Coordinates of C-alpha atoms in Angstrom, one line a residue:
X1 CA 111.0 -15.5 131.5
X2 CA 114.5 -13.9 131.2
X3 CA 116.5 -13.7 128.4
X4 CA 119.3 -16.1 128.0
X5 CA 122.4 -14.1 127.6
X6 CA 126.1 -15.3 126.5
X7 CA 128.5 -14.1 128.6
X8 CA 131.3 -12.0 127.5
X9 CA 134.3 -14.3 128.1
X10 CA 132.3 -17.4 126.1
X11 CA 132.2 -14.6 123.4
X12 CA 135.4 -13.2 123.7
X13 CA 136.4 -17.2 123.4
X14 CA 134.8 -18.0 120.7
X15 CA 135.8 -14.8 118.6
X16 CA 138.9 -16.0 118.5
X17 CA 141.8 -13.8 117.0
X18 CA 139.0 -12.0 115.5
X19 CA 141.4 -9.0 114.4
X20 CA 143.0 -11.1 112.1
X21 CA 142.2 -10.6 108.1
X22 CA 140.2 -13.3 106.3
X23 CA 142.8 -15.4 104.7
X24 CA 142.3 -14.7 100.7
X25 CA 141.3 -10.9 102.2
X26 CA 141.6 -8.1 99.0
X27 CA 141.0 -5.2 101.6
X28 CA 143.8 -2.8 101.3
X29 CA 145.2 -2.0 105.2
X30 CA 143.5 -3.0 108.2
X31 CA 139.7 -3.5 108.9
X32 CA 138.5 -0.8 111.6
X33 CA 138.4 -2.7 114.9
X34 CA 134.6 -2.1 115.3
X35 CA 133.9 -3.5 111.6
X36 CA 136.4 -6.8 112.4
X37 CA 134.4 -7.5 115.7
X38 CA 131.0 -7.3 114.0
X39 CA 132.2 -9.4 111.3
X40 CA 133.9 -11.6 114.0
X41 CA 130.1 -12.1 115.6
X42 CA 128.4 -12.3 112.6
X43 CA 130.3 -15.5 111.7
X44 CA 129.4 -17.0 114.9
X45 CA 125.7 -16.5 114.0
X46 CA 125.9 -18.3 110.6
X47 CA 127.9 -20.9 112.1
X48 CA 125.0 -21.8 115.5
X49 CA 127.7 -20.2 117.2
X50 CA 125.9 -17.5 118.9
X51 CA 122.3 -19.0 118.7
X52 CA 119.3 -17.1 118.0
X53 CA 117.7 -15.3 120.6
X54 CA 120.3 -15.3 122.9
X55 CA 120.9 -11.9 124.1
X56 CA 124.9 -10.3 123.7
X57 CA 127.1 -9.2 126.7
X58 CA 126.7 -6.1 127.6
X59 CA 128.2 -3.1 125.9
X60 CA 130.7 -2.8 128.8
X61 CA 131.4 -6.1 129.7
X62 CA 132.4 -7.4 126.5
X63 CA 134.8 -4.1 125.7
X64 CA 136.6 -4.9 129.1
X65 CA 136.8 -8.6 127.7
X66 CA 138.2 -7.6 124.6
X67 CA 140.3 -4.6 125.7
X68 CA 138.5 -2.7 123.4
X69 CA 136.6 0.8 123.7
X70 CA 133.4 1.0 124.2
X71 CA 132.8 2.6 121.3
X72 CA 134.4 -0.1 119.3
X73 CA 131.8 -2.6 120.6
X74 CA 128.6 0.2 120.5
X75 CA 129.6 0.7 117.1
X76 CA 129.9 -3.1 116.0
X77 CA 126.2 -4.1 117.9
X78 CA 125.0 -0.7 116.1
X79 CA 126.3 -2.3 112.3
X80 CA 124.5 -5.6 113.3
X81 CA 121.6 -4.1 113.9
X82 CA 121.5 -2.7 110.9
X83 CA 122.3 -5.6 109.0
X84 CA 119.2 -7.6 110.9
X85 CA 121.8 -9.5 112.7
X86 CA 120.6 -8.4 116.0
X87 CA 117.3 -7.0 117.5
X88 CA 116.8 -4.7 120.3
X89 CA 113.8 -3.4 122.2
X90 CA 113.3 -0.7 124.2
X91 CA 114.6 -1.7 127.6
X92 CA 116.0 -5.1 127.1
X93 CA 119.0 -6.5 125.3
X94 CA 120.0 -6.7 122.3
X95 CA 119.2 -10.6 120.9
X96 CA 120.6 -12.6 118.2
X97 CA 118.8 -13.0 114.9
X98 CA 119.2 -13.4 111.3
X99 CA 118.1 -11.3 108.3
X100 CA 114.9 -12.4 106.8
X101 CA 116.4 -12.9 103.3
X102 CA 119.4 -15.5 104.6
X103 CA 117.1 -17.4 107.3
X104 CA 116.6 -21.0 106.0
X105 CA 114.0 -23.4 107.7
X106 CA 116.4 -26.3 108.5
X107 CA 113.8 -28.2 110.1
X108 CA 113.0 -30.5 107.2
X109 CA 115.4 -31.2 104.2
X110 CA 115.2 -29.3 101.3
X111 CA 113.0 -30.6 99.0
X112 CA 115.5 -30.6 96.2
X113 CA 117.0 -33.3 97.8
X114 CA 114.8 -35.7 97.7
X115 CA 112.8 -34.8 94.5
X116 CA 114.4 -33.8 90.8
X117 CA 116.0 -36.7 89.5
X118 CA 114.4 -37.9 86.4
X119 CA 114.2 -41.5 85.5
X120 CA 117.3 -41.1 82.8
X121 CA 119.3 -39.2 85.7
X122 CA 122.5 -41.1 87.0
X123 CA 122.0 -43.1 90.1
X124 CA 122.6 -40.8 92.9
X125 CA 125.0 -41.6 96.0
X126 CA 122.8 -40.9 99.0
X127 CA 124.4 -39.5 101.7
X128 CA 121.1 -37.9 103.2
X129 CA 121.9 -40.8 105.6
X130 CA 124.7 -42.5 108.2
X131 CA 123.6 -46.3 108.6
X132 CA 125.5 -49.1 107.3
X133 CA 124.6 -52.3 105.4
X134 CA 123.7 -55.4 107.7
X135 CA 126.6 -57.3 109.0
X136 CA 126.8 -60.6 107.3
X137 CA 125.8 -62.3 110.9
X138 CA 122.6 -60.9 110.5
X139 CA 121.1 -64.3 108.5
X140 CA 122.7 -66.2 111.2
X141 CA 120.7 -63.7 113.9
X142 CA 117.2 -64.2 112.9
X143 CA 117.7 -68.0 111.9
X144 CA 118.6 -67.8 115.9
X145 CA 115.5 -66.0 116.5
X146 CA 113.3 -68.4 115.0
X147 CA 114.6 -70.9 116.6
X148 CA 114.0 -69.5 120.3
X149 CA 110.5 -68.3 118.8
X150 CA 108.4 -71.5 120.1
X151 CA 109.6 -70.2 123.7
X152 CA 107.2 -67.4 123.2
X153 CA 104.2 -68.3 121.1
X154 CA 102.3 -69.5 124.3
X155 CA 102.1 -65.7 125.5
X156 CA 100.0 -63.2 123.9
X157 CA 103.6 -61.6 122.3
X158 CA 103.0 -58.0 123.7
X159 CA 105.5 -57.4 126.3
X160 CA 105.9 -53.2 126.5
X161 CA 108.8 -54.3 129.2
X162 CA 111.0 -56.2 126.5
X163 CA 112.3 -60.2 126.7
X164 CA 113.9 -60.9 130.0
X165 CA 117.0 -62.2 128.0
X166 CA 117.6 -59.4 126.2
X167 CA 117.7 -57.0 129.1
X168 CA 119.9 -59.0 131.5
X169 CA 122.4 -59.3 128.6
X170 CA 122.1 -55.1 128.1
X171 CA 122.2 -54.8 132.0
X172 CA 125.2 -57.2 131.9
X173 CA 126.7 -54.6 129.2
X174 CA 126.4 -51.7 130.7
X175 CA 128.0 -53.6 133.7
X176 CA 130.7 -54.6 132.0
X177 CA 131.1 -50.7 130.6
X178 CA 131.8 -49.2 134.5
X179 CA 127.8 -49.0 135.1
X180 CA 126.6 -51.8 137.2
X181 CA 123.2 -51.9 136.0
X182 CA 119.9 -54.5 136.9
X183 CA 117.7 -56.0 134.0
X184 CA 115.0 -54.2 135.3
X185 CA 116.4 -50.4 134.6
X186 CA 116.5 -51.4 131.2
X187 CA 112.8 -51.1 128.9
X188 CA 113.1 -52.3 125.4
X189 CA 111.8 -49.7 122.8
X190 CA 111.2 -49.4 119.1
X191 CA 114.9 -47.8 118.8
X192 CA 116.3 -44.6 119.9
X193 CA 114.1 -42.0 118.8
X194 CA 111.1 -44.2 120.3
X195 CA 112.7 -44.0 123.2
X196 CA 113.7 -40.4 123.3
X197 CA 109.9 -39.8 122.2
X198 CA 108.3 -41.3 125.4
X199 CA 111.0 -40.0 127.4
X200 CA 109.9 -36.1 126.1
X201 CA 106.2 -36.9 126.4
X202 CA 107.0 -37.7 130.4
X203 CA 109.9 -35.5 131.0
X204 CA 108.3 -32.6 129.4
X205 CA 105.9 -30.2 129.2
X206 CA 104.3 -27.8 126.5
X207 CA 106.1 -24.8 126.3
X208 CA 109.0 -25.7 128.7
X209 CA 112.8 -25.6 127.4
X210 CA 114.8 -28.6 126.2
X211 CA 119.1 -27.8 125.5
X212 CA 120.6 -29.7 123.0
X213 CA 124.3 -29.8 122.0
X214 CA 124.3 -27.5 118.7
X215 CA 124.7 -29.0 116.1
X216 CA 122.9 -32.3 117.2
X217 CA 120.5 -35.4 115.5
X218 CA 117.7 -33.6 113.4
X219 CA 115.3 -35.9 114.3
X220 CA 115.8 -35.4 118.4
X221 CA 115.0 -31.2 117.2
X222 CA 111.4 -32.3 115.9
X223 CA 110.9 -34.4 118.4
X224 CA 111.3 -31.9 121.1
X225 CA 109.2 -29.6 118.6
X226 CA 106.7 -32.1 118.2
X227 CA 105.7 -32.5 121.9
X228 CA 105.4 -29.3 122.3
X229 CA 108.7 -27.9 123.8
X230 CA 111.3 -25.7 122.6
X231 CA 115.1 -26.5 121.8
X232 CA 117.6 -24.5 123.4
X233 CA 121.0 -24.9 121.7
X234 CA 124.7 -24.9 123.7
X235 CA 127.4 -24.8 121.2
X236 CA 129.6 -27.5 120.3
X237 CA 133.5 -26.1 119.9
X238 CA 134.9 -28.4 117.0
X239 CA 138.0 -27.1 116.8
X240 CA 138.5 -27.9 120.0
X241 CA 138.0 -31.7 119.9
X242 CA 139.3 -32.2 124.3
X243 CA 137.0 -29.8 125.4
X244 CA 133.9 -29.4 122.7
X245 CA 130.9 -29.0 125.3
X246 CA 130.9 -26.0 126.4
X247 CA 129.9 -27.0 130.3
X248 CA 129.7 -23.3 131.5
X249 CA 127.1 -22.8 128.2
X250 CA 125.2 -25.8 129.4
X251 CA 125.4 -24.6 133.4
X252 CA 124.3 -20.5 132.3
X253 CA 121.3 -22.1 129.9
X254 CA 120.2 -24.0 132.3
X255 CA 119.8 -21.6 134.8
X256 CA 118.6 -18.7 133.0
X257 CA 116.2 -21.1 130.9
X258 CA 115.0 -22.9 133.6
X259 CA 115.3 -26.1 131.8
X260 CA 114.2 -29.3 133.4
X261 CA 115.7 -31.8 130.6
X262 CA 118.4 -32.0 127.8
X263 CA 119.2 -33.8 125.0
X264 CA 123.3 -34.4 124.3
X265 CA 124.7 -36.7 122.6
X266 CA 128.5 -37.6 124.0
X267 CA 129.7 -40.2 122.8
X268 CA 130.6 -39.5 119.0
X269 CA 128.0 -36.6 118.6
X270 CA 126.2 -36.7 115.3
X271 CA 126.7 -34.9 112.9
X272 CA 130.6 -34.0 114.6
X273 CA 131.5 -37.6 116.0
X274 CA 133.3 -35.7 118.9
X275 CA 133.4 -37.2 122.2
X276 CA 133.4 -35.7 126.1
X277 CA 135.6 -36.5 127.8
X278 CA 135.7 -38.0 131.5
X279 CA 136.4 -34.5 133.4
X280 CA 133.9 -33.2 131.1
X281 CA 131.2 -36.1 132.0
X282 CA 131.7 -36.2 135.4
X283 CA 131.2 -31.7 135.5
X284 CA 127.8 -32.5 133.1
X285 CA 126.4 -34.6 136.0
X286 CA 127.7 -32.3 138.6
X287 CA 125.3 -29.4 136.3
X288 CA 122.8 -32.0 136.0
X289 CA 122.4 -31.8 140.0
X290 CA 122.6 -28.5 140.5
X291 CA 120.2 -27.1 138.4
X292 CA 118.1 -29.7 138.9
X293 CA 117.8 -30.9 135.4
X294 CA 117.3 -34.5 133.6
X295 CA 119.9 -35.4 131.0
X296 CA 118.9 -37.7 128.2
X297 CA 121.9 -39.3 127.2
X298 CA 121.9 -40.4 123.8
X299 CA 124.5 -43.4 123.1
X300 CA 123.1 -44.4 119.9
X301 CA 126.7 -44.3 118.1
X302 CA 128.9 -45.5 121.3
X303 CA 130.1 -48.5 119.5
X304 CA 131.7 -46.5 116.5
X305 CA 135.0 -45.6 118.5
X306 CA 137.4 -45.5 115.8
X307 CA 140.0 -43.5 117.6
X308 CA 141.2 -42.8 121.6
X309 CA 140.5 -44.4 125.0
X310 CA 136.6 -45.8 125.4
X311 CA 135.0 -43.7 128.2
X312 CA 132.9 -44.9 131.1
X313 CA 129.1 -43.8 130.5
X314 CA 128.0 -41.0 131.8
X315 CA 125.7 -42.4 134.1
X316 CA 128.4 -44.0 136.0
X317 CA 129.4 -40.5 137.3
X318 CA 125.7 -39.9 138.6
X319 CA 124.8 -39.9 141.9
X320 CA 121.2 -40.2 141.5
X321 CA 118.9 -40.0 138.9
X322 CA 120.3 -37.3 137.2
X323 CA 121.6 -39.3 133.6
X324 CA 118.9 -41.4 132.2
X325 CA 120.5 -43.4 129.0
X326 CA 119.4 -44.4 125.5
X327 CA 120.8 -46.8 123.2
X328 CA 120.2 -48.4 119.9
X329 CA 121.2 -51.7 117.7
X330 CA 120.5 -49.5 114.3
X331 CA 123.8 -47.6 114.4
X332 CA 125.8 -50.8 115.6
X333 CA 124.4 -53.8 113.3
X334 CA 121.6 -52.4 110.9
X335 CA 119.0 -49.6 110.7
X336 CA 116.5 -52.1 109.8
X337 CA 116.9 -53.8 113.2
X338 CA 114.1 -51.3 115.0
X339 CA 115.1 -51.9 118.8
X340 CA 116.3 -49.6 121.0
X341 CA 116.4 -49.6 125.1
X342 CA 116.3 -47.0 127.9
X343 CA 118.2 -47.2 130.8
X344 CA 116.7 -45.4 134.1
X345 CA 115.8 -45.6 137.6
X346 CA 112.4 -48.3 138.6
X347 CA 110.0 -45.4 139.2
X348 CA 110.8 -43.4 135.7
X349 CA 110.0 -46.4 133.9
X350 CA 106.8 -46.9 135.0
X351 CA 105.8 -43.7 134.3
X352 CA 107.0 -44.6 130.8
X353 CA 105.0 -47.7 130.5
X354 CA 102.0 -45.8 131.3
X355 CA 102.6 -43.2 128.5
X356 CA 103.5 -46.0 126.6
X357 CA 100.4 -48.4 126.9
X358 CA 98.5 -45.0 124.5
X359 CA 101.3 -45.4 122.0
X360 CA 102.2 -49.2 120.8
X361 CA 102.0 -52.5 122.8
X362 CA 105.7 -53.6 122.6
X363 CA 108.9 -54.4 120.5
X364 CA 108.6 -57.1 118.1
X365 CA 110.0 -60.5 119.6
X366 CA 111.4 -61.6 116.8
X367 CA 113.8 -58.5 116.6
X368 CA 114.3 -59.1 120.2
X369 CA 115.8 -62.5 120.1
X370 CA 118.0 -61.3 116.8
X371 CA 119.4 -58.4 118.5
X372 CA 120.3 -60.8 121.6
X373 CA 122.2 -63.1 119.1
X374 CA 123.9 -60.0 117.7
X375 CA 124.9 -58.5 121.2
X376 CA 126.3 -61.9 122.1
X377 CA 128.9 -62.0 118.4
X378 CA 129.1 -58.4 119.3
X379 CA 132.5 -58.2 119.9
X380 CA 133.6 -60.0 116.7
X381 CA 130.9 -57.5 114.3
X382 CA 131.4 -54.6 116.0
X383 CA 135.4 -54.5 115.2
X384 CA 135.0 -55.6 111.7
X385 CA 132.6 -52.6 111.3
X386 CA 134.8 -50.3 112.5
X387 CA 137.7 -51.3 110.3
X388 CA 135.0 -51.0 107.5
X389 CA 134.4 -47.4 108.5
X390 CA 138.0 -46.5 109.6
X391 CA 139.1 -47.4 105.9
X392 CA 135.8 -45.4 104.5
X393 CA 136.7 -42.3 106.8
X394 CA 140.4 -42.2 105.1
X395 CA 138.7 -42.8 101.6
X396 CA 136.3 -39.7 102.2
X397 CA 139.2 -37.6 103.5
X398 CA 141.2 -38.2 100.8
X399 CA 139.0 -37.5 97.8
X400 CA 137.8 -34.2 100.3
X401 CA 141.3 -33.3 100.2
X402 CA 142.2 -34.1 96.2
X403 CA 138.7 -32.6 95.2
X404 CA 137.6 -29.5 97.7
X405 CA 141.2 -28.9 99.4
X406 CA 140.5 -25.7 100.5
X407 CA 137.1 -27.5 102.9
X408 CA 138.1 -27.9 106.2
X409 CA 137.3 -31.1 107.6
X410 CA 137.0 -31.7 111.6
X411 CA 137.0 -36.0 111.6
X412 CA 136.0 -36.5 115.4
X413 CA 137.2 -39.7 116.9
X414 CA 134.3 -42.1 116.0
X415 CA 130.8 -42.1 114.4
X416 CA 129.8 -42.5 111.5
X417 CA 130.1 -39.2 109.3
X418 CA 132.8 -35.8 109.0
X419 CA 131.3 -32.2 109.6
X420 CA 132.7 -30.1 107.0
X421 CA 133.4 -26.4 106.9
X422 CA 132.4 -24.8 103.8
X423 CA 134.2 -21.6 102.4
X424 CA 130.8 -20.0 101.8
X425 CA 127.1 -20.3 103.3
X426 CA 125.8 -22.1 100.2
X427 CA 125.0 -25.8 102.3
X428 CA 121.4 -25.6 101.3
X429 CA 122.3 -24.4 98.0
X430 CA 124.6 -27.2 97.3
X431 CA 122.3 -29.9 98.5
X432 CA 119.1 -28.9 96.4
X433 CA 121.7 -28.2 92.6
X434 CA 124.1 -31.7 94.4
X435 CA 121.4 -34.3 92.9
X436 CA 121.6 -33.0 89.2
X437 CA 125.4 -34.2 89.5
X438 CA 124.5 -37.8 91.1
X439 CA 124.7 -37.4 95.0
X440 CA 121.8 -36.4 97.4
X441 CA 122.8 -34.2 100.7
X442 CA 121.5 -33.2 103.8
X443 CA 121.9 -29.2 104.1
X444 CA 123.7 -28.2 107.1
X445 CA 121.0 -26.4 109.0
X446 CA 118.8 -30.1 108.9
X447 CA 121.5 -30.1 112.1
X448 CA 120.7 -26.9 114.0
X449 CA 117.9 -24.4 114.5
X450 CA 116.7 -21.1 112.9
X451 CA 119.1 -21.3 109.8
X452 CA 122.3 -22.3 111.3
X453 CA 125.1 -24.0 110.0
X454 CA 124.7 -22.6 106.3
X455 CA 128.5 -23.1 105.9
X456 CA 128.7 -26.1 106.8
X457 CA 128.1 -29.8 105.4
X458 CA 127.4 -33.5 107.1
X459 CA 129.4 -36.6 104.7
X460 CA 128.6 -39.8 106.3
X461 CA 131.3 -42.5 105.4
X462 CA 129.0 -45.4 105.5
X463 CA 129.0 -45.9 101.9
X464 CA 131.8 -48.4 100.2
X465 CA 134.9 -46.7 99.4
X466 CA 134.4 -46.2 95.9
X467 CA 130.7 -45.2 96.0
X468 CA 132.5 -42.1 98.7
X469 CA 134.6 -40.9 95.9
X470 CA 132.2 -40.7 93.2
X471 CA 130.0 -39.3 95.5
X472 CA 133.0 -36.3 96.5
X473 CA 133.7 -35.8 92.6
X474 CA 129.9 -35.4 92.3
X475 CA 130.1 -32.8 95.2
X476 CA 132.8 -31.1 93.8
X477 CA 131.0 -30.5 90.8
X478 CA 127.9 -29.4 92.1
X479 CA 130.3 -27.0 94.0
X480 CA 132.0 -25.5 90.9
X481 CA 128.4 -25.0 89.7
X482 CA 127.8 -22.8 92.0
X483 CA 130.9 -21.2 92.7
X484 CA 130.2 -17.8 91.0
X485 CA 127.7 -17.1 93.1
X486 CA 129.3 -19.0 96.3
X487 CA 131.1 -15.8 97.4
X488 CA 131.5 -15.4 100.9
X489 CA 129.5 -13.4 103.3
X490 CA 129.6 -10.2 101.8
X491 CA 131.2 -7.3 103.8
X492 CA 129.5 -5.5 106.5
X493 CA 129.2 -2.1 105.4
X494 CA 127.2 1.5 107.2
X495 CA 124.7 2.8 105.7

């Protein structure tokens, strides 16, 4: 298969004003141009940026791109190399990589997060997690539930379709949201990731690629990994909150992949809670077509808008069966609450139901008939939960900004969590020394592949406000614990 290659205007793009010194710089006079631009690239690596194993522009094409010489960009690629941040073989391109001794596994969370604290410890703030409490309606939902139980207890109670109720009232939804949808596109699973599971084990094939919007949900990575296929990451572009999807990314990895399915997450992407916009949603369709590929839309967190206009789904801009949708009642009532629905066309599903029949018999009724009640009050839940996490999100920025100001913090316009820009690659670091000071984390590279994301940190505001600022003042500590040895990267130099 051909190597997937970035092209040299993303690169150039994402670069930046990459001449410019690091603010806090003690170089005296200016960095030669060819050790700037390797620097330049090497962030993008640490950051998922530039993903592993995709292949760099060309010497040419990228010195056109950045009005550079040639010999500029030969030499930067030649000081990579060296470093272990790049990999060449005879006859091919030159491909992304990272030095053995800085690669990190981020494909389970360190066990210093979850392990260390002795019975005597203070209790730790755990923000290895973004789920809120249960709204106080959700007594009222299961006393409903029992009470339409007798309805049911003359059937056998496994129903892999889901309750005829529930669906119409998700079809009516969706309806409602711009997507005129029939109860019987809509199959009731044991939440999200259920859903995304059987989706992948139908969708899929051993071997075959997957893209993902980088950084994404760790648990939709080891999915993909777990049936067998392999995650190809498109980079998100935070500081660019309009236009974050980087649609000619997801278009050239496509193509030069061959994918046949992808996992994004546009509406409040988690960890970033950015969202795509309609031009955007409307060109990811148009891609979708064209290449021929199956995007699993993941709308787990679509009712945490805490900022903007709500946008239509992205379905709605299909023309065919191009957008298949997942959705969840964890993030919007209570992780506890395990259902979750797909959305797709007649003939998908009963492939699903076949591949489903080998894996579990149905969703519970009872959590059925609770979520109905909840999706019927949802209007009046939903906004007091997002005043509860507007008011947490301010909280969290503020103590970031009294405690760590020089963190930069990129709050998207909804979700549930901040992604935070640390000023040195020390996220694993700080998660494994973070519970000795009270507060448990989840290491930035839980939310990438092959060890990206090192400088960069997921705080969920779903905690009360004053469990967020003890938790920040606990960070900050376990910061300043390791600040003499949280330098930044350290300079490029020849050998």
């Amino acid at each position: 298969m051909a190597i997937r290659v970035i092209s040299a205007a993303t690169l150039t793009r994402d670069l930046g004003r990459w001449r410019q010194e690091e603010s806090g710089s003690t170089r005296r006079g200016p960095r030669p141009a060819y050790l700037a631009l390797a620097e330049g690239i090497r962030l993008l690596i640490h950051d998922g940026r530039a993903p592993l194993g995709i292949a760099l522009p060309s010497e040419r094409d990228l010195s056109t791109a950045l009005d550079v010489s040639r010999t500029t960009v030969t030499s930067a690629y030649g000081l990579l190399r060296e470093h272990g941040y790049l990999i060449s073989r005879q006859g091919s391109r030159s491909t992304v990589a990272l030095p053995s001794d800085v690669v990190h596994d981020g494909t389970k969370p360190a066990r210093s997060i979850l392990v260390g604290m002795s019975p005597d410890a203070q209790p730790a703030v755990d923000l290895t997690y973004a789920a809120m409490s249960a709204p106080a309606q959700m007594s009222d939902a299961y006393s409903a539930a029992l009470e339409g139980l007798p309805l049911y207890l003359g059937t056998h109670g496994m129903d892999p379709v889901g309750v005829l109720p529930l669906r119409e009232m998700l079809a009516r939804r969706y309806t409602e949201r711009g997507l005129p949808t029939e109860p019987d596109q809509i199959l009731v699973t044991l939440g999200a990731q259920h859903g995304l599971r059987l989706l992948l084990n139908v969708l899929t094939a051993p071997a075959e690629r997957v893209l993902i919007d980088h950084p994404t949900y760790p648990n939709a990575i080891e999915a993909i990994r777990d049936v067998g296929a392999r995650p190809v990451p498109v980079p998100l572009r935070p500081e660019y909150p309009g236009d974050a999807w980087d649609l000619d990314g997801i278009r050239s990895a496509a193509r030069q992949t061959a994918a046949s399915t992808a996992y994004l997450v546009p509406d409040f992407n988690n960890p970033t809670g950015l969202l795509m916009n309609a031009d955007a949603r409307a060109e990811l369709t148009a891609i979708a077509r064209e290449t021929r590929m199956t995007v699993i839309v993941d709308e787990s967190m679509v009712d945490q808008q805490l900022d903007g206009e709500a946008q239509l789904p992205v379905a709605a801009f299909a023309r065919g069966q191009e957008i298949v949708t997942i959705g969840s009642a964890s993030k919007s009532f209570w992780g506890g609450l395990r259902v979750g629905w797909i959305r797709a066309n007649q003939s998908l599903l009963a492939k699903l139901l076949g591949t489903r029949s080998t894996v579990d018999l149905g969703t519970p009724v009872m959590d059925q008939l609770a979520t109905g009640y909840l999706l019927e009050h949802a209007d009046t839940i939903l906004e007091q939960r997002r005043d509860e996490l507007r008011s947490r999100r301010a909280a969290l920025l503020d103590a970031l900004a009294e405690e760590l100001p020089d963190w930069k913090v990129s709050p998207g316009c909804g979700g549930m969590s901040c992604w935070v820009q640390l000023p040195a690659p020390v996220s694993t670091a700080l998660a494994a020394t973070a519970p000795k000071h009270g507060v448990l984390l989840a290491a930035g590279p839980r939310f990438g592949v092959q060890g990206a994301y090192e400088r960069y940190l997921r705080i969920p505001f779903t905690h009360t406000e004053s469990d967020l600022r003890v938790a920040v003042k606990s960070i900050a500590a376990a910061y300043a614990a390791l600040t003499p040895h949280a330098e930044p990267l350290a300079p490029l130099t020849c050998y």
